[in-house]
Tab-separated table of C-alpha atoms in Angstrom:
chain	number	residue	atom	x	y	z
A	40	MET	CA	28.191	22.279	16.103
A	41	ARG	CA	30.857	24.974	16.289
A	42	ALA	CA	29.930	28.527	15.391
A	43	ASP	CA	31.882	28.453	12.119
A	44	ALA	CA	30.242	25.162	11.145
A	45	GLN	CA	26.821	26.640	11.893
A	46	ARG	CA	27.567	29.610	9.659
A	47	ASN	CA	28.695	27.312	6.858
A	48	ALA	CA	25.579	25.179	7.228
A	49	GLU	CA	23.367	28.245	6.946
A	50	LYS	CA	25.233	29.406	3.843
A	51	LEU	CA	24.801	25.971	2.286
A	52	ARG	CA	21.092	25.847	3.095
A	53	ALA	CA	20.551	29.256	1.512
A	54	ALA	CA	22.591	28.407	-1.575
A	55	ALA	CA	20.860	25.036	-1.976
A	56	ALA	CA	17.409	26.599	-1.654
A	57	GLU	CA	18.232	29.097	-4.413
A	58	LEU	CA	19.780	26.604	-6.819
A	59	PHE	CA	17.189	23.886	-6.240
A	60	GLN	CA	14.406	26.323	-7.083
A	61	GLU	CA	16.292	27.694	-10.083
A	62	ARG	CA	17.376	24.394	-11.617
A	63	GLY	CA	15.853	21.476	-9.758
A	64	LEU	CA	17.135	18.985	-7.229
A	65	GLN	CA	19.750	17.455	-9.532
A	66	VAL	CA	21.956	20.579	-9.543
A	67	PRO	CA	25.615	19.596	-8.944
A	68	LEU	CA	26.600	19.778	-5.289
A	69	LYS	CA	29.849	21.485	-6.252
A	70	GLU	CA	27.825	24.431	-7.544
A	71	ILE	CA	25.935	24.665	-4.270
A	72	ALA	CA	29.216	24.704	-2.356
A	73	ARG	CA	30.651	27.291	-4.740
A	74	ARG	CA	27.669	29.614	-4.331
A	75	ALA	CA	27.836	29.211	-0.552
A	76	GLY	CA	31.522	30.079	-0.614
A	77	VAL	CA	32.637	26.866	1.064
A	78	SER	CA	34.496	23.767	-0.069
A	79	HIS	CA	32.850	20.690	-1.541
A	80	GLY	CA	34.218	18.719	1.416
A	81	THR	CA	32.513	21.058	3.872
A	82	LEU	CA	29.159	20.318	2.273
A	83	TYR	CA	29.694	16.578	2.643
A	84	ASN	CA	30.969	16.922	6.193
A	85	LEU	CA	27.876	18.892	7.240
A	86	PHE	CA	25.140	17.090	5.307
A	87	GLY	CA	26.611	13.816	4.108
A	88	THR	CA	24.407	13.226	1.063
A	89	ARG	CA	22.362	15.088	-1.513
A	90	GLU	CA	19.232	13.485	-0.083
A	91	ALA	CA	19.961	14.776	3.420
A	92	LEU	CA	20.414	18.287	2.049
A	93	ILE	CA	17.208	17.998	0.024
A	94	ASP	CA	15.242	16.828	3.051
A	95	GLU	CA	16.514	19.707	5.143
A	96	VAL	CA	16.103	22.457	2.550
A	97	VAL	CA	13.233	21.495	0.259
A	98	ALA	CA	10.889	19.146	2.115
A	99	GLY	CA	9.107	21.740	4.236
A	100	LEU	CA	8.609	24.197	1.379
A	101	ALA	CA	7.348	21.497	-0.954
A	102	ALA	CA	4.952	20.151	1.662
A	103	ASP	CA	3.495	23.619	2.225
A	104	ARG	CA	2.888	24.210	-1.473
A	105	LEU	CA	1.425	20.780	-2.181
A	106	ASP	CA	-0.762	20.849	0.939
A	107	GLU	CA	-2.029	24.313	0.050
A	108	ALA	CA	-2.998	23.142	-3.444
A	109	ALA	CA	-4.846	20.084	-2.102
A	110	GLU	CA	-6.654	21.959	0.664
A	111	HIS	CA	-7.833	24.642	-1.736
A	112	ALA	CA	-9.016	22.015	-4.237
A	113	LEU	CA	-11.038	20.253	-1.538
A	114	SER	CA	-12.607	23.547	-0.471
A	115	PHE	CA	-14.436	23.975	-3.788
A	116	GLU	CA	-18.171	23.392	-3.490
A	117	GLU	CA	-18.147	21.856	-6.973
A	118	ALA	CA	-15.871	18.805	-6.811
A	119	GLY	CA	-15.161	18.936	-10.537
A	120	GLU	CA	-13.911	22.504	-10.246
A	121	GLY	CA	-11.688	21.513	-7.351
A	122	PHE	CA	-10.286	18.633	-9.382
A	123	ALA	CA	-9.517	20.942	-12.327
A	124	TYR	CA	-7.927	23.522	-10.014
A	125	TYR	CA	-5.679	20.908	-8.430
A	126	ILE	CA	-4.337	19.608	-11.735
A	127	GLU	CA	-3.782	23.105	-13.112
A	128	ARG	CA	-2.073	24.280	-9.916
A	129	ILE	CA	0.307	21.332	-9.629
A	130	CYS	CA	1.206	21.612	-13.312
A	131	GLU	CA	1.817	25.331	-12.871
A	132	LEU	CA	4.115	24.644	-9.913
A	133	GLN	CA	6.009	22.118	-12.032
A	134	ALA	CA	6.463	24.711	-14.766
A	135	THR	CA	7.581	27.512	-12.458
A	136	ASP	CA	9.422	25.714	-9.651
A	137	PRO	CA	11.863	22.988	-10.789
A	138	ALA	CA	12.328	21.820	-7.198
A	139	VAL	CA	8.621	21.082	-6.792
A	140	ALA	CA	8.624	19.342	-10.180
A	141	ASP	CA	11.310	16.977	-8.904
A	142	VAL	CA	9.460	16.437	-5.639
A	143	VAL	CA	6.275	15.390	-7.434
A	144	SER	CA	8.259	12.967	-9.589
A	145	GLY	CA	9.623	11.183	-6.507
A	146	ARG	CA	12.987	10.885	-8.211
A	147	PHE	CA	15.040	10.798	-5.002
A	148	PRO	CA	13.715	7.753	-3.125
A	149	ALA	CA	16.525	7.904	-0.541
A	150	ALA	CA	15.241	11.287	0.683
A	151	GLU	CA	12.928	9.954	3.377
A	152	CYS	CA	11.146	13.201	4.228
A	153	LEU	CA	10.610	13.935	0.560
A	154	MET	CA	9.144	10.507	-0.123
A	155	ALA	CA	6.775	10.907	2.824
A	156	ILE	CA	5.585	14.162	1.275
A	157	CYS	CA	5.091	12.397	-2.071
A	158	SER	CA	2.947	9.758	-0.372
A	159	GLN	CA	0.858	12.393	1.406
A	160	ALA	CA	0.376	14.300	-1.842
A	161	GLN	CA	-0.701	11.127	-3.616
A	162	GLU	CA	-3.238	10.372	-0.891
A	163	ALA	CA	-4.629	13.900	-1.198
A	164	ALA	CA	-4.817	13.585	-4.986
A	165	THR	CA	-6.742	10.326	-4.628
A	166	ARG	CA	-9.282	12.042	-2.351
A	167	ILE	CA	-9.686	14.838	-4.874
A	168	ILE	CA	-10.190	12.363	-7.720
A	169	GLU	CA	-12.678	10.208	-5.808
A	170	ARG	CA	-14.641	13.258	-4.708
A	171	ALA	CA	-14.964	14.393	-8.324
A	172	GLN	CA	-15.930	10.901	-9.442
A	173	LEU	CA	-18.666	10.669	-6.811
A	174	ALA	CA	-20.017	13.971	-8.119
A	175	GLY	CA	-20.076	12.556	-11.650
A	176	ALA	CA	-17.513	15.099	-12.867
A	177	VAL	CA	-14.681	12.696	-13.753
A	178	ARG	CA	-14.801	9.357	-15.526
A	179	PRO	CA	-14.782	6.489	-13.008
A	180	ASP	CA	-11.769	4.578	-14.349
A	181	PHE	CA	-9.252	7.405	-13.824
A	182	THR	CA	-6.811	6.626	-10.985
A	183	GLY	CA	-4.281	8.401	-8.824
A	184	GLU	CA	-1.534	6.542	-10.689
A	185	ASP	CA	-2.858	7.933	-13.975
A	186	LEU	CA	-2.634	11.438	-12.559
A	187	LEU	CA	0.858	10.880	-11.188
A	188	LEU	CA	2.045	9.679	-14.580
A	189	PHE	CA	0.505	12.742	-16.214
A	190	PHE	CA	2.377	14.943	-13.739
A	191	GLY	CA	5.588	13.140	-14.705
A	192	THR	CA	5.092	13.819	-18.406
A	193	ASN	CA	4.033	17.393	-17.689
A	194	ALA	CA	7.257	18.013	-15.771
A	195	SER	CA	9.269	16.808	-18.773
A	196	LEU	CA	7.219	18.986	-21.137
A	197	ALA	CA	7.545	22.052	-18.922
A	198	ARG	CA	11.308	21.542	-18.631
A	199	ALA	CA	11.842	20.948	-22.349
A	200	GLY	CA	9.658	23.871	-23.426
A	201	ALA	CA	10.720	26.400	-20.799
A	202	ASP	CA	12.518	28.630	-23.312
A	203	THR	CA	10.668	28.011	-26.566
A	204	ALA	CA	7.099	27.120	-25.531
A	205	PRO	CA	6.575	28.019	-21.874
A	206	ASP	CA	2.782	27.635	-22.067
A	207	ALA	CA	2.684	24.327	-23.954
A	208	TRP	CA	1.767	22.485	-20.752
A	209	ARG	CA	-1.433	24.508	-20.437
A	210	ARG	CA	-2.740	23.081	-23.706
A	211	GLN	CA	-2.062	19.535	-22.564
A	212	VAL	CA	-3.833	20.172	-19.261
A	213	ALA	CA	-6.866	21.504	-21.132
A	214	PHE	CA	-7.009	18.377	-23.297
A	215	LEU	CA	-6.687	16.152	-20.234
A	216	LEU	CA	-9.498	17.870	-18.355
A	217	GLN	CA	-11.823	17.775	-21.346
A	218	GLY	CA	-11.028	14.115	-21.957
A	219	LEU	CA	-11.732	13.149	-18.347
A	220	GLY	CA	-15.167	14.743	-18.242
A	221	THR	CA	-18.280	12.588	-18.183
A	222	GLY	CA	-20.419	14.815	-20.372
A	223	THR	CA	-20.055	12.570	-23.433
A	224	ALA	CA	-20.367	8.813	-23.767
A	225	GLN	CA	-17.028	7.067	-23.157
A	226	GLU	CA	-16.157	3.417	-23.464
A	227	PRO	CA	-14.231	1.788	-20.593
A	228	LEU	CA	-10.547	1.428	-21.376
A	229	SER	CA	-9.249	-2.047	-22.159
A	230	ILE	CA	-5.769	-1.193	-20.836
A	231	ALA	CA	-5.254	-1.719	-17.124
A	232	PRO	CA	-3.924	1.196	-15.042
A	233	LEU	CA	-0.286	1.156	-14.006
A	234	THR	CA	0.697	0.082	-10.520
A	235	PRO	CA	2.324	2.654	-8.203
A	236	GLN	CA	5.695	0.902	-8.649
A	237	GLN	CA	5.419	1.059	-12.436
A	238	VAL	CA	4.532	4.741	-12.306
A	239	TYR	CA	7.534	5.675	-10.172
A	240	GLU	CA	9.861	3.658	-12.384
A	241	VAL	CA	8.577	5.376	-15.511
A	242	MET	CA	8.672	8.817	-13.903
A	243	GLY	CA	12.233	8.238	-12.729
A	244	ARG	CA	13.294	7.496	-16.290
A	245	LEU	CA	11.425	10.527	-17.619
A	246	ALA	CA	13.076	12.775	-15.040
A	247	SER	CA	16.569	11.502	-15.846
A	248	ALA	CA	16.167	11.730	-19.622
A	249	PRO	CA	18.393	14.364	-21.258
């Protein structure tokens, strides 16, 4: 890559990182190019697609934040406390970092690095859930797909209430955690859990809703 192309690529990476974190991964590419001070065509020439730019700019940061949340949750001596921390932390990231909210939703399936991170995060979440269930802290019929769907609805709530009710998501998290506890008698649910494919389809529609 020529020196001028390298400079333009760095400008685009910096501009994309700022705008993705400010507004999420769906921000128009023309605005990224405008902030970087280059043409729209230059962006396409250097990165080709939105997904390629996302993978290069966001994937590493998102992986670090999601891995940190999972590792800290698994470090709790009390598995139930680790489970509660993980849900609260991911929901907080969704409310404060639109880019991470979009990563968790898996709304850009063509971004290969991003989807690999989503899969790793889901595997970590499943370990956290199963650990809490083995400790008797979480009802046994709660699944990783249930949690992923909750994260999808939380992202929509956090986005819709950012200006008028920025803490509304915290109330929903509190209800979820209390409802999942095993301290009171609970009947098994008659409704089967969603499949991973169903969850991602629903979350994609939630994320694209106006």
